[in-house]
Coordinates of C-alpha atoms in Angstrom, one line a residue:
Chain A
M481 CA 13.2 1.0 31.7
L482 CA 15.2 -2.2 31.4
R483 CA 17.1 -4.0 28.7
L484 CA 16.1 -7.7 28.8
P485 CA 17.4 -10.6 26.7
I486 CA 14.9 -12.7 24.8
A487 CA 15.2 -15.6 22.3
E488 CA 15.0 -14.5 18.7
R489 CA 12.1 -15.7 16.6
P490 CA 13.8 -18.6 14.7
D491 CA 12.2 -17.6 11.4
W492 CA 12.4 -13.9 11.6
Q493 CA 14.7 -13.5 8.6
V494 CA 12.2 -15.5 6.5
R495 CA 9.4 -13.3 7.8
A496 CA 11.5 -10.2 6.9
R497 CA 11.8 -11.5 3.4
E498 CA 8.1 -12.2 3.2
Y499 CA 7.2 -8.7 4.4
G500 CA 9.8 -6.9 2.3
F501 CA 12.0 -5.8 5.2
H502 CA 15.3 -5.7 3.3
F503 CA 17.5 -3.5 5.4
H504 CA 17.6 -5.5 8.6
T505 CA 21.2 -6.0 8.0
M506 CA 23.3 -3.1 6.6
H507 CA 26.9 -2.9 5.6
G508 CA 27.3 -6.5 6.9
Q509 CA 26.2 -5.4 10.4
P510 CA 22.9 -6.3 12.1
Y511 CA 20.5 -3.3 12.2
W512 CA 17.4 -5.1 13.5
D513 CA 18.4 -6.7 16.8
E514 CA 15.8 -8.8 18.6
S515 CA 18.2 -10.6 20.9
A516 CA 17.0 -8.2 23.5
Y517 CA 14.2 -5.7 24.1
Y518 CA 13.5 -2.7 26.3
R519 CA 10.7 -2.8 28.8
F520 CA 9.0 0.5 30.0
S521 CA 6.3 1.1 32.5
L522 CA 3.1 2.7 31.3
Q523 CA 4.0 5.7 33.5
Q524 CA 7.4 6.1 31.9
I525 CA 5.7 6.1 28.5
E526 CA 2.9 8.4 29.2
Q527 CA 4.4 10.9 31.5
D528 CA 8.0 11.0 30.4
L529 CA 7.7 10.5 26.6
E530 CA 4.2 10.8 25.2
D531 CA 3.0 14.0 27.0
P532 CA 6.3 15.8 26.5
S533 CA 6.4 14.9 22.8
A534 CA 3.0 16.6 22.3
E535 CA 4.1 19.6 24.3
I536 CA 7.5 20.0 22.6
H537 CA 5.9 19.7 19.2
Q538 CA 3.6 22.7 20.1
M539 CA 6.6 24.6 21.4
C540 CA 8.4 24.0 18.2
L541 CA 5.4 25.2 16.2
D542 CA 5.5 28.4 18.2
I543 CA 9.1 28.9 17.1
V544 CA 8.2 28.2 13.5
E545 CA 5.4 30.9 13.8
Q546 CA 8.1 33.3 14.9
V547 CA 10.8 32.3 12.3
V548 CA 8.7 32.3 9.1
R549 CA 8.0 36.1 9.7
D550 CA 11.5 37.1 10.6
E551 CA 14.1 37.6 7.9
A552 CA 17.0 37.6 10.3
L553 CA 15.9 34.3 11.8
L554 CA 15.3 32.8 8.3
T555 CA 18.9 33.8 7.5
Q556 CA 20.0 32.2 10.7
C557 CA 18.4 29.0 9.5
A558 CA 20.5 29.2 6.3
I559 CA 17.3 29.2 4.2
P560 CA 17.8 30.9 0.8
A561 CA 15.8 34.1 0.4
Q562 CA 13.8 33.0 -2.6
F563 CA 12.0 30.4 -0.4
W564 CA 11.1 32.8 2.4
Q565 CA 7.8 33.7 0.8
P566 CA 6.8 30.2 -0.2
I567 CA 7.6 29.0 3.3
L568 CA 5.5 31.7 4.8
D569 CA 2.7 30.9 2.4
S570 CA 2.8 27.2 3.2
W571 CA 2.7 28.0 6.9
Q572 CA -0.2 30.4 6.6
R573 CA -2.1 27.9 4.4
R574 CA -1.5 25.4 7.2
D575 CA -0.3 22.9 4.6
P576 CA -0.8 19.5 6.3
S577 CA 2.2 17.6 7.7
L578 CA 2.5 13.9 7.9
Y579 CA 5.0 12.8 10.6
S580 CA 8.1 13.6 12.6
R581 CA 10.4 12.1 15.2
L582 CA 11.8 13.8 18.3
D583 CA 15.1 12.3 19.5
F584 CA 15.4 12.1 23.3
C585 CA 18.0 11.3 25.8
Y586 CA 16.1 9.2 28.4
D587 CA 17.1 6.6 30.9
G588 CA 13.8 5.8 32.6
N589 CA 14.1 8.4 35.3
G590 CA 13.5 12.1 35.3
P591 CA 12.6 14.3 32.3
A592 CA 13.6 13.2 28.8
K593 CA 15.9 15.7 27.1
L594 CA 15.3 16.8 23.5
Y595 CA 18.3 16.2 21.3
E596 CA 16.7 17.3 18.0
N597 CA 13.5 17.3 15.9
N598 CA 13.7 15.2 12.8
A599 CA 10.6 16.7 11.2
D600 CA 11.4 16.6 7.5
T601 CA 12.8 13.2 6.6
P602 CA 12.7 10.8 9.5
T603 CA 13.5 7.1 8.8
S604 CA 13.2 3.9 10.9
L605 CA 9.5 4.3 10.4
Y606 CA 8.7 0.8 9.0
E607 CA 10.6 -0.9 11.8
S608 CA 8.8 1.2 14.3
G609 CA 5.2 1.1 13.0
F610 CA 5.1 -2.4 11.6
W611 CA 8.1 -4.6 12.3
Q612 CA 8.3 -4.2 16.1
W613 CA 4.6 -4.5 16.2
L614 CA 4.8 -7.9 14.5
W615 CA 7.6 -8.9 16.7
L616 CA 5.5 -8.4 19.8
E617 CA 2.5 -10.2 18.3
E618 CA 4.6 -13.2 17.5
Q619 CA 6.6 -13.3 20.7
V620 CA 3.3 -13.2 22.6
D621 CA 2.0 -16.0 20.4
R622 CA 5.1 -18.1 21.2
G623 CA 4.5 -17.5 24.9
L624 CA 7.8 -15.6 25.4
L625 CA 6.0 -12.4 26.4
P626 CA 2.9 -12.1 28.5
R627 CA -0.4 -11.7 26.7
Q628 CA -1.0 -8.3 28.4
A629 CA 2.3 -6.8 27.2
D630 CA 1.7 -3.7 25.2
Q631 CA 3.8 -1.4 23.0
Y632 CA 3.8 2.4 22.6
N633 CA 3.2 2.3 18.9
S634 CA 0.0 3.4 17.1
L635 CA 2.1 4.7 14.2
Q636 CA 0.5 2.6 11.4
E637 CA -3.0 3.3 12.5
K638 CA -2.4 7.0 12.8
L639 CA -0.4 7.2 9.5
I640 CA -3.3 5.5 7.6
R641 CA -5.8 8.0 9.2
R642 CA -3.5 10.9 8.4
W643 CA -3.2 9.9 4.8
A644 CA -7.0 9.9 4.5
Q645 CA -7.1 13.4 6.0
I646 CA -4.4 14.7 3.7
A647 CA -6.2 13.2 0.7
Q648 CA -9.4 14.9 1.7
H649 CA -7.6 18.2 2.4
Y650 CA -6.1 18.3 -1.1
G651 CA -9.0 16.5 -2.8
I652 CA -6.7 13.8 -4.3
E653 CA -6.9 10.1 -4.9
R654 CA -3.3 9.5 -5.9
V655 CA 0.0 10.8 -4.7
H656 CA 3.6 10.7 -6.0
M657 CA 6.2 9.4 -3.6
A658 CA 10.0 9.8 -4.0
C659 CA 13.3 9.1 -2.4
C660 CA 16.9 8.7 -3.6
M661 CA 18.3 5.8 -5.6
D662 CA 20.6 3.3 -4.1
T663 CA 19.3 3.2 -0.5
D664 CA 17.2 0.2 0.6
E665 CA 16.4 2.0 3.8
D666 CA 14.8 5.0 2.2
R667 CA 13.0 3.0 -0.4
G668 CA 11.7 0.7 2.3
T669 CA 10.5 3.7 4.3
V670 CA 8.7 5.2 1.3
Q671 CA 7.2 1.8 0.4
Y672 CA 5.8 1.6 3.9
L673 CA 4.2 5.0 3.5
Q674 CA 2.8 3.8 0.1
D675 CA 1.3 0.8 2.0
C676 CA -0.3 3.1 4.6
A677 CA -1.7 5.4 1.9
A678 CA -3.1 2.3 0.0
A679 CA -4.8 1.2 3.3
A680 CA -6.4 4.7 3.3
G681 CA -7.6 4.1 -0.3
I682 CA -5.0 6.4 -1.9
G683 CA -3.0 5.2 -4.9
S684 CA 0.7 6.1 -5.2
D685 CA 3.2 6.4 -8.0
F686 CA 6.8 6.1 -7.1
V687 CA 9.6 8.1 -8.7
Y688 CA 13.2 8.4 -7.7
I689 CA 14.3 11.9 -6.8
E690 CA 17.0 11.8 -9.5
D691 CA 14.4 10.8 -12.1
I692 CA 12.2 13.8 -11.6
G693 CA 11.8 15.9 -14.7
L694 CA 10.8 19.5 -15.5
S695 CA 8.2 20.1 -18.1
D696 CA 7.8 22.9 -20.6
T697 CA 5.0 24.2 -18.5
G698 CA 7.2 24.4 -15.4
H699 CA 5.8 21.4 -13.6
F700 CA 7.8 18.5 -12.3
T701 CA 7.1 15.2 -14.1
D702 CA 7.6 11.5 -13.4
L703 CA 9.3 9.0 -15.7
T704 CA 6.0 8.6 -17.7
D705 CA 5.9 12.4 -18.2
R706 CA 2.9 12.9 -16.0
P707 CA 2.9 16.0 -14.0
I708 CA 3.6 15.7 -10.2
D709 CA 0.9 17.6 -8.4
T710 CA 1.2 16.1 -4.9
L711 CA 4.6 14.7 -3.8
F712 CA 5.8 13.0 -0.7
K713 CA 9.6 13.3 -0.7
L714 CA 11.9 11.6 1.6
Y715 CA 14.5 14.1 0.7
P716 CA 15.6 17.1 2.7
W717 CA 14.2 20.5 1.9
E718 CA 17.6 22.1 2.3
F719 CA 19.1 19.9 -0.4
M720 CA 16.2 20.7 -2.8
F721 CA 16.6 24.5 -2.2
D722 CA 20.2 24.3 -3.3
E723 CA 19.9 22.1 -6.3
Q724 CA 19.4 22.9 -10.0
Y725 CA 15.6 22.5 -9.8
G726 CA 15.4 24.5 -6.6
E727 CA 14.5 27.7 -8.5
A728 CA 11.6 25.8 -10.3
I729 CA 10.0 24.9 -7.0
P730 CA 7.9 28.0 -6.3
A731 CA 6.3 27.9 -9.8
A732 CA 5.9 24.1 -10.0
D733 CA 2.6 24.2 -8.1
V734 CA 3.2 21.0 -6.1
Q735 CA 1.4 20.1 -2.9
W736 CA 4.4 19.0 -0.9
I737 CA 4.4 16.4 1.9
E738 CA 6.2 17.3 4.1
P739 CA 5.2 20.9 3.5
M740 CA 7.8 23.6 3.0
W741 CA 7.4 25.0 6.5
K742 CA 9.1 21.8 7.7
A743 CA 12.3 23.3 6.5
V744 CA 12.1 25.5 9.6
L745 CA 10.7 22.8 11.9
S746 CA 13.6 20.4 11.1
N747 CA 16.3 23.0 11.3
K748 CA 18.7 22.8 14.2
A749 CA 18.5 26.5 14.7
L750 CA 15.3 25.6 16.4
L751 CA 17.2 24.3 19.4
P752 CA 18.8 27.6 20.5
L753 CA 15.5 29.4 19.7
L754 CA 13.6 27.0 21.9
W755 CA 16.0 27.6 24.7
Q756 CA 15.7 31.4 24.3
R757 CA 11.9 31.2 24.5
F758 CA 11.5 28.4 27.0
E759 CA 14.7 28.6 29.0
G760 CA 14.7 26.1 31.9
H761 CA 12.0 23.8 30.4
P762 CA 12.6 20.4 31.9
N763 CA 12.7 18.6 28.5
L764 CA 15.2 21.1 26.9
L765 CA 18.9 21.3 27.0
P766 CA 20.6 24.7 27.0
A767 CA 21.5 25.6 23.4
W768 CA 23.1 28.5 21.7
F769 CA 24.2 29.8 18.3
E770 CA 27.9 29.8 17.5
H771 CA 28.0 33.6 17.3
A772 CA 26.2 34.1 20.6
P773 CA 27.7 31.9 23.3
P774 CA 26.2 32.2 26.8
A775 CA 28.2 34.1 29.5
E776 CA 29.1 30.8 31.1
I777 CA 29.7 28.0 28.6
P778 CA 28.9 24.5 30.1
D779 CA 31.9 22.2 30.7
G780 CA 30.5 19.8 28.2
W781 CA 28.8 20.6 24.9
V782 CA 27.9 19.2 21.5
R783 CA 28.3 21.0 18.3
K784 CA 25.8 20.2 15.5
P785 CA 25.6 21.5 11.9
L786 CA 22.2 23.1 11.1
F787 CA 21.5 20.4 8.6
S788 CA 23.3 17.3 9.7
R789 CA 21.7 13.9 9.3
E790 CA 22.4 10.6 11.2
G791 CA 25.0 12.1 13.5
A792 CA 27.3 13.4 10.7
N793 CA 29.7 16.2 11.6
I794 CA 28.8 16.3 15.2
T795 CA 31.5 17.2 17.7
L796 CA 31.2 16.1 21.3
Q797 CA 33.0 17.7 24.1
A798 CA 32.6 15.7 27.3
P799 CA 33.7 17.5 30.5
G800 CA 37.4 17.1 31.0
K801 CA 37.9 14.8 28.0
P802 CA 39.3 15.3 24.5
A803 CA 36.6 16.2 21.9
V804 CA 35.3 13.5 19.6
S805 CA 34.0 14.2 16.1
A806 CA 32.0 12.2 13.7
P807 CA 33.0 12.8 10.1
G808 CA 30.6 13.9 7.4
P809 CA 29.8 16.3 4.6
Y810 CA 27.8 18.9 6.5
G811 CA 28.7 22.1 8.3
E812 CA 29.1 24.8 5.6
E813 CA 25.7 26.2 6.7
G814 CA 26.8 26.9 10.3
Y815 CA 26.5 25.2 13.7
I816 CA 24.6 25.3 16.9
Y817 CA 25.7 24.2 20.4
Q818 CA 23.9 22.2 22.9
A819 CA 24.8 21.4 26.5
Y820 CA 26.4 17.9 27.0
A821 CA 23.9 15.3 28.1
P822 CA 25.3 11.8 27.3
L823 CA 23.1 9.0 26.2
P824 CA 22.4 6.5 29.0
R825 CA 24.2 3.2 28.9
F826 CA 22.5 -0.2 29.1
G827 CA 25.4 -2.7 29.2
N828 CA 27.8 -1.5 26.5
N829 CA 25.1 0.2 24.6
H830 CA 24.2 3.9 24.3
T831 CA 20.5 4.1 23.9
L832 CA 18.5 6.7 22.1
I833 CA 14.7 7.1 22.1
G834 CA 13.0 8.4 19.1
A835 CA 9.4 9.7 19.8
W836 CA 7.1 9.7 16.8
L837 CA 4.4 12.1 16.0
V838 CA 1.9 11.8 13.2
D839 CA 1.0 15.4 12.5
D840 CA 0.7 16.7 16.1
Q841 CA -0.3 13.4 17.7
P842 CA 2.2 11.4 19.7
A843 CA 2.3 7.9 18.1
G844 CA 5.0 5.7 19.6
I845 CA 8.7 5.3 20.1
S846 CA 11.7 3.6 18.5
V847 CA 14.7 2.5 20.5
R848 CA 18.2 2.6 18.9
E849 CA 21.5 1.6 20.3
D850 CA 25.0 2.6 19.3
S851 CA 28.4 1.5 20.6
S852 CA 29.3 5.2 20.5
L853 CA 27.8 8.3 22.1
I854 CA 26.9 9.6 18.7
T855 CA 24.0 7.7 17.2
Q856 CA 24.8 7.1 13.5
D857 CA 23.2 5.1 10.8
L858 CA 25.1 2.0 11.8
S859 CA 23.2 1.9 15.1
R860 CA 20.9 -1.0 15.9
Y861 CA 17.2 -1.0 16.3
L862 CA 15.6 -2.9 19.3
P863 CA 11.9 -3.5 19.9
H864 CA 10.2 -2.5 23.2
I865 CA 7.2 -3.4 25.3
I866 CA 5.2 -1.8 28.0
A867 CA 4.7 -4.1 31.0
Chain B
M1268 CA -7.4 -0.9 29.5
T1269 CA -6.7 1.0 26.3
R1270 CA -3.9 -0.3 24.3
K1271 CA -1.1 2.0 23.1
R1272 CA -0.4 0.1 20.0
S1273 CA -2.2 -0.2 16.7
S1274 CA -5.1 -2.5 17.4
T1275 CA -5.0 -4.4 14.1
I1276 CA -2.7 -4.5 11.1
N1277 CA -3.8 -6.1 7.9
L1278 CA -0.9 -8.5 7.5
A1279 CA -2.0 -9.7 4.1
Q1280 CA -1.8 -6.1 2.9
M1281 CA 1.7 -5.8 4.3
R1282 CA 3.1 -9.0 2.7
K1283 CA 5.3 -8.1 -0.2
H1284 CA 6.0 -11.5 -1.8
F1285 CA 4.3 -14.6 -2.9
T1286 CA 1.0 -12.9 -3.2
V1287 CA -1.1 -13.9 -6.2
K1288 CA -1.7 -10.9 -8.4
P1289 CA -5.3 -10.7 -9.4
L1290 CA -5.7 -10.9 -13.1
A1291 CA -8.2 -8.3 -14.3
L1292 CA -11.0 -9.5 -16.4
G1293 CA -12.3 -7.8 -19.5
V1294 CA -10.0 -4.8 -19.4
A1295 CA -8.3 -5.6 -22.7
S1296 CA -11.5 -5.7 -24.6
V1297 CA -12.2 -2.1 -23.4
M1298 CA -8.7 -1.1 -24.4
L1299 CA -8.9 -2.8 -27.7
S1300 CA -12.2 -1.2 -28.8
A1301 CA -12.6 2.1 -27.0
C1302 CA -9.6 4.0 -28.1
G1303 CA -10.4 4.2 -31.8
G1304 CA -8.0 7.0 -32.8
D1305 CA -4.6 6.0 -31.7
R1306 CA -4.7 2.3 -32.2
Q1307 CA -1.7 0.6 -33.8
D1308 CA -0.7 -2.9 -34.9
A1309 CA 0.9 -5.1 -32.4
T1310 CA 2.1 -8.7 -32.8
V1311 CA 2.9 -11.3 -30.3
Y1312 CA 6.0 -13.4 -31.1
T1313 CA 7.0 -16.5 -29.2
S1314 CA 10.6 -16.3 -30.3
V1315 CA 13.2 -14.0 -31.8
D1316 CA 13.3 -16.1 -35.0
Q1317 CA 9.6 -15.6 -35.5
C1318 CA 10.1 -11.8 -35.2
V1319 CA 13.0 -11.8 -37.5
N1320 CA 11.1 -13.8 -40.1
D1321 CA 8.4 -11.2 -40.1
N1322 CA 10.8 -8.3 -40.0
P1323 CA 14.1 -9.3 -41.6
E1324 CA 15.4 -5.7 -41.7
Q1325 CA 14.8 -5.3 -37.9
A1326 CA 16.6 -8.4 -36.6
N1327 CA 18.5 -6.4 -34.0
I1328 CA 15.3 -4.8 -32.7
C1329 CA 13.8 -8.2 -32.4
Q1330 CA 16.7 -9.4 -30.4
T1331 CA 16.8 -6.3 -28.2
A1332 CA 13.0 -6.2 -27.6
Y1333 CA 13.1 -9.9 -26.6
Q1334 CA 15.9 -9.3 -24.1
E1335 CA 14.2 -6.2 -22.7
A1336 CA 10.9 -8.1 -22.4
L1337 CA 12.7 -10.9 -20.5
V1338 CA 14.1 -8.4 -18.0
E1339 CA 10.7 -6.8 -17.7
A1340 CA 9.1 -10.2 -17.2
E1341 CA 11.3 -11.0 -14.3
R1342 CA 10.4 -7.6 -12.7
T1343 CA 6.6 -7.7 -13.3
A1344 CA 5.5 -11.3 -13.6
P1345 CA 3.2 -12.7 -11.0
K1346 CA 5.2 -14.1 -8.1
Y1347 CA 4.4 -17.2 -6.1
R1348 CA 5.7 -18.6 -2.9
S1349 CA 5.6 -22.2 -4.1
E1350 CA 6.0 -23.9 -7.5
Q1351 CA 2.7 -25.6 -6.9
D1352 CA 0.8 -22.3 -6.5
C1353 CA 2.4 -21.0 -9.7
E1354 CA 1.6 -24.2 -11.6
Y1355 CA -1.9 -24.0 -10.4
D1356 CA -2.3 -20.7 -12.3
F1357 CA 0.0 -21.4 -15.2
G1358 CA 0.2 -25.1 -15.7
P1359 CA 2.7 -28.0 -15.2
N1360 CA 6.3 -27.1 -16.0
Q1361 CA 5.4 -23.5 -16.8
C1362 CA 7.2 -21.9 -13.9
R1363 CA 10.7 -21.3 -12.9
V1364 CA 12.4 -20.2 -9.7
V1365 CA 13.8 -16.6 -9.4
N1366 CA 16.2 -15.4 -6.9
N1367 CA 16.8 -11.7 -6.5
N1368 CA 17.4 -9.3 -3.6
Q1369 CA 13.7 -9.6 -2.7
G1370 CA 14.0 -13.3 -2.1
S1371 CA 13.3 -16.6 -3.8
F1372 CA 10.0 -17.3 -5.6
F1373 CA 8.3 -18.8 -8.6
M1374 CA 7.1 -17.1 -11.7
P1375 CA 5.7 -18.2 -15.1
F1376 CA 8.1 -18.4 -18.1
M1377 CA 7.6 -15.5 -20.5
A1378 CA 5.6 -17.1 -23.3
G1379 CA 6.1 -14.4 -25.8
F1380 CA 6.6 -10.7 -26.3
M1381 CA 4.3 -8.2 -27.9
L1382 CA 5.9 -5.7 -30.3
S1383 CA 4.5 -2.7 -31.9
N1384 CA 5.6 0.4 -33.9
L1385 CA 8.6 -1.5 -35.1
L1386 CA 9.3 1.0 -37.9
S1387 CA 8.3 4.2 -36.1
P1388 CA 11.0 6.8 -35.6
G1389 CA 9.5 7.5 -32.2
G1390 CA 10.6 4.0 -31.1
Y1391 CA 9.0 0.7 -30.7
Y1392 CA 6.9 -0.7 -27.9
H1393 CA 7.2 -4.1 -26.3
Q1394 CA 6.1 -6.0 -23.3
P1395 CA 6.3 -9.6 -22.0
M1396 CA 3.4 -11.9 -22.5
F1397 CA 2.4 -14.9 -20.4
A1398 CA 0.2 -17.8 -21.1
S1399 CA -1.6 -20.2 -18.9
Y1400 CA -1.8 -23.9 -19.7
S1401 CA -3.5 -24.8 -16.4
P1402 CA -6.8 -26.6 -16.5
Y1403 CA -7.6 -24.8 -13.2
S1404 CA -7.2 -21.3 -14.7
R1405 CA -9.9 -19.3 -16.3
Y1406 CA -7.1 -17.9 -18.5
R1407 CA -6.1 -21.2 -20.0
Y1408 CA -4.7 -20.9 -23.5
R1409 CA -5.0 -17.1 -23.4
W1410 CA -2.4 -14.3 -23.7
L1411 CA -1.9 -12.3 -20.5
T1412 CA 0.2 -9.3 -19.6
A1413 CA 2.0 -9.0 -16.3
D1414 CA -0.6 -6.6 -14.9
G1415 CA -3.3 -9.0 -15.8
Y1416 CA -4.8 -7.9 -19.1
D1417 CA -6.3 -10.7 -21.0
F1418 CA -5.6 -10.6 -24.7
G1419 CA -7.5 -13.6 -25.6
D1420 CA -6.8 -16.9 -27.5
L1421 CA -3.2 -18.0 -27.8
R1422 CA -3.7 -18.7 -31.5
K1423 CA -4.3 -15.0 -32.1
R1424 CA -1.1 -13.1 -32.7
H1425 CA -2.1 -9.8 -34.4
Y1426 CA -3.8 -7.1 -32.5
K1427 CA -4.9 -3.5 -32.9
V1428 CA -4.0 -2.0 -29.5
S1429 CA -4.0 1.4 -27.9
K1430 CA -0.6 2.8 -27.1
R1431 CA -1.8 2.7 -23.5
T1432 CA -1.4 -1.1 -23.6
F1433 CA 2.3 -0.5 -23.4
N1434 CA 2.3 2.7 -21.4
P1435 CA -0.9 2.6 -19.3
K1436 CA -0.2 6.0 -17.8
P1437 CA -1.1 8.7 -20.3
S1438 CA 1.4 11.4 -21.2
V1439 CA 0.0 14.9 -20.5
S1440 CA 3.1 17.0 -20.6
R1441 CA 6.4 17.2 -22.3
T1442 CA 9.5 16.8 -20.1
I1443 CA 12.3 19.0 -21.2
S1444 CA 14.9 18.0 -18.7
R1445 CA 15.6 15.5 -15.9
G1446 CA 17.9 15.0 -13.0
G1447 CA 17.7 18.5 -11.5
F1448 CA 17.3 17.0 -8.0
G1449 CA 19.7 14.7 -6.3
S1450 CA 23.0 16.5 -6.8
S1451 CA 23.5 17.1 -3.0
V1452 CA 23.4 13.3 -2.5
R1453 CA 26.0 12.8 -5.2
A1454 CA 28.2 15.4 -3.7
K1455 CA 27.8 14.0 -0.1
S1456 CA 28.0 10.3 -1.1
S1457 CA 31.8 10.5 -1.2
W1458 CA 31.6 10.4 2.6
G1459 CA 32.2 6.8 3.4
S1460 CA 30.4 3.8 2.0
G1461 CA 28.4 3.6 5.2
K1462 CA 25.6 5.9 4.0
S1463 CA 22.3 4.1 4.0
S1464 CA 19.8 6.8 4.2
W1465 CA 19.3 10.4 3.3
G1466 CA 16.6 10.7 5.9
G1467 CA 17.7 10.6 9.5

């Protein structure tokens, strides 16, 4: 695993406009960065990232199987009681899932360590599935990368296939898709999923989360008053549970993508539960609940809110150093702790690997860099190759 | 050797701008004839003045509808990468450049706006209309909507149309409230201006 400089495509910003990639620069900072790329060996990809992703996903599903039947654990996950039954139902029906991203600490040697499972609302999907794919094609065409260079990235292919399966499962030809207003990144991610659905022959109707209505019959509606019967929502379950329409969810009769059981799969309570069940697994870091610390607390640890997104409210205690905290609005719901395993450095960059799954199939990686040890949403995205 | 990346991606399908929107043929005639019951009068105006002459009491609605149609036109009109491509479909000097957050491109001028239900308490309907003057276009001298419905000869101004012309998605339920989702985001948005995603 190496970080290598490369000339940028001179016209990449024009291409970005052409393909509708609008969030390559955010808050005046570059987000997409093609001044360098990461090179992995095939062995690193397959043995250290692909196989462990599939295995950890199955381990996580084992934990979900346990949590959905256990009121004490559901309480521990800070899931409101009125959703316990709907979550169990959605799990027992095996409501189909679309995708998720496992975040790993990995430097090219030894086992990748799982930081967390972004199973409900992962972003950076478009730049992974499409944009870095296009970068590789064009850099090969320009002769800057060898023809045989590959990339661990079958995301788009798998997403299209998965949409077709989900449509068949529910017997649908159209699907509603939603995210919040005022975020180019989320809208771009949903647009990408709309494109993938379209490639699978499924039409989509977009509605902003804030525009969703409630009908006299208890169904959710879009802005044209049509009922929403299948909804992909890039919006966290835990937010929806807490909001005004939360109580309308059980009766609204929606086929949710991601399904409601992902409220458990994406919960950080999963991390201590994984460690309890699979203690010593090479891809896991020791983790514990705030109220149940281990007999010997490691010198370094990280404290994460159960529901945090993009590194918010994370406290990092490196051994023998003052603790560092990222600000944010989360934490009321409780915290978990995880043993300290700092991100590897490549130059001045702290590098995080996101390993994608489409349903339960490993489908590729994303590489993000941050100038700090806590990867936040101002991090930069770099492409990668296998060579 | 098996590749670990998507073997092909349909780039044309992924392209977001400058693609020519196909104009559907014959859809309007179906809409104009098949929906007997709920048809209503609609008129195409090429200026606010024309509309006001016809509806002196509703001058302000004419003005508002025109403005709204202009905004709608910019959002929904066919977009082209080059002026030449646009003029090929719509005719010489029929296109203008538009710059918005999605880039820079060419679209036809709004040639008129269709207005219906002007006096209804339930509110009026309107939409932008486009017209082609290009000798290369099969839609030359015909009224077109942004989504490609062909309303026929430009000289014709009065139509009996289905409500669906304006709102192609049928209403099947009554919405009693909106905005019950999204409050967590509003509450959490006070955290810095840096938030770009509610995913992760």
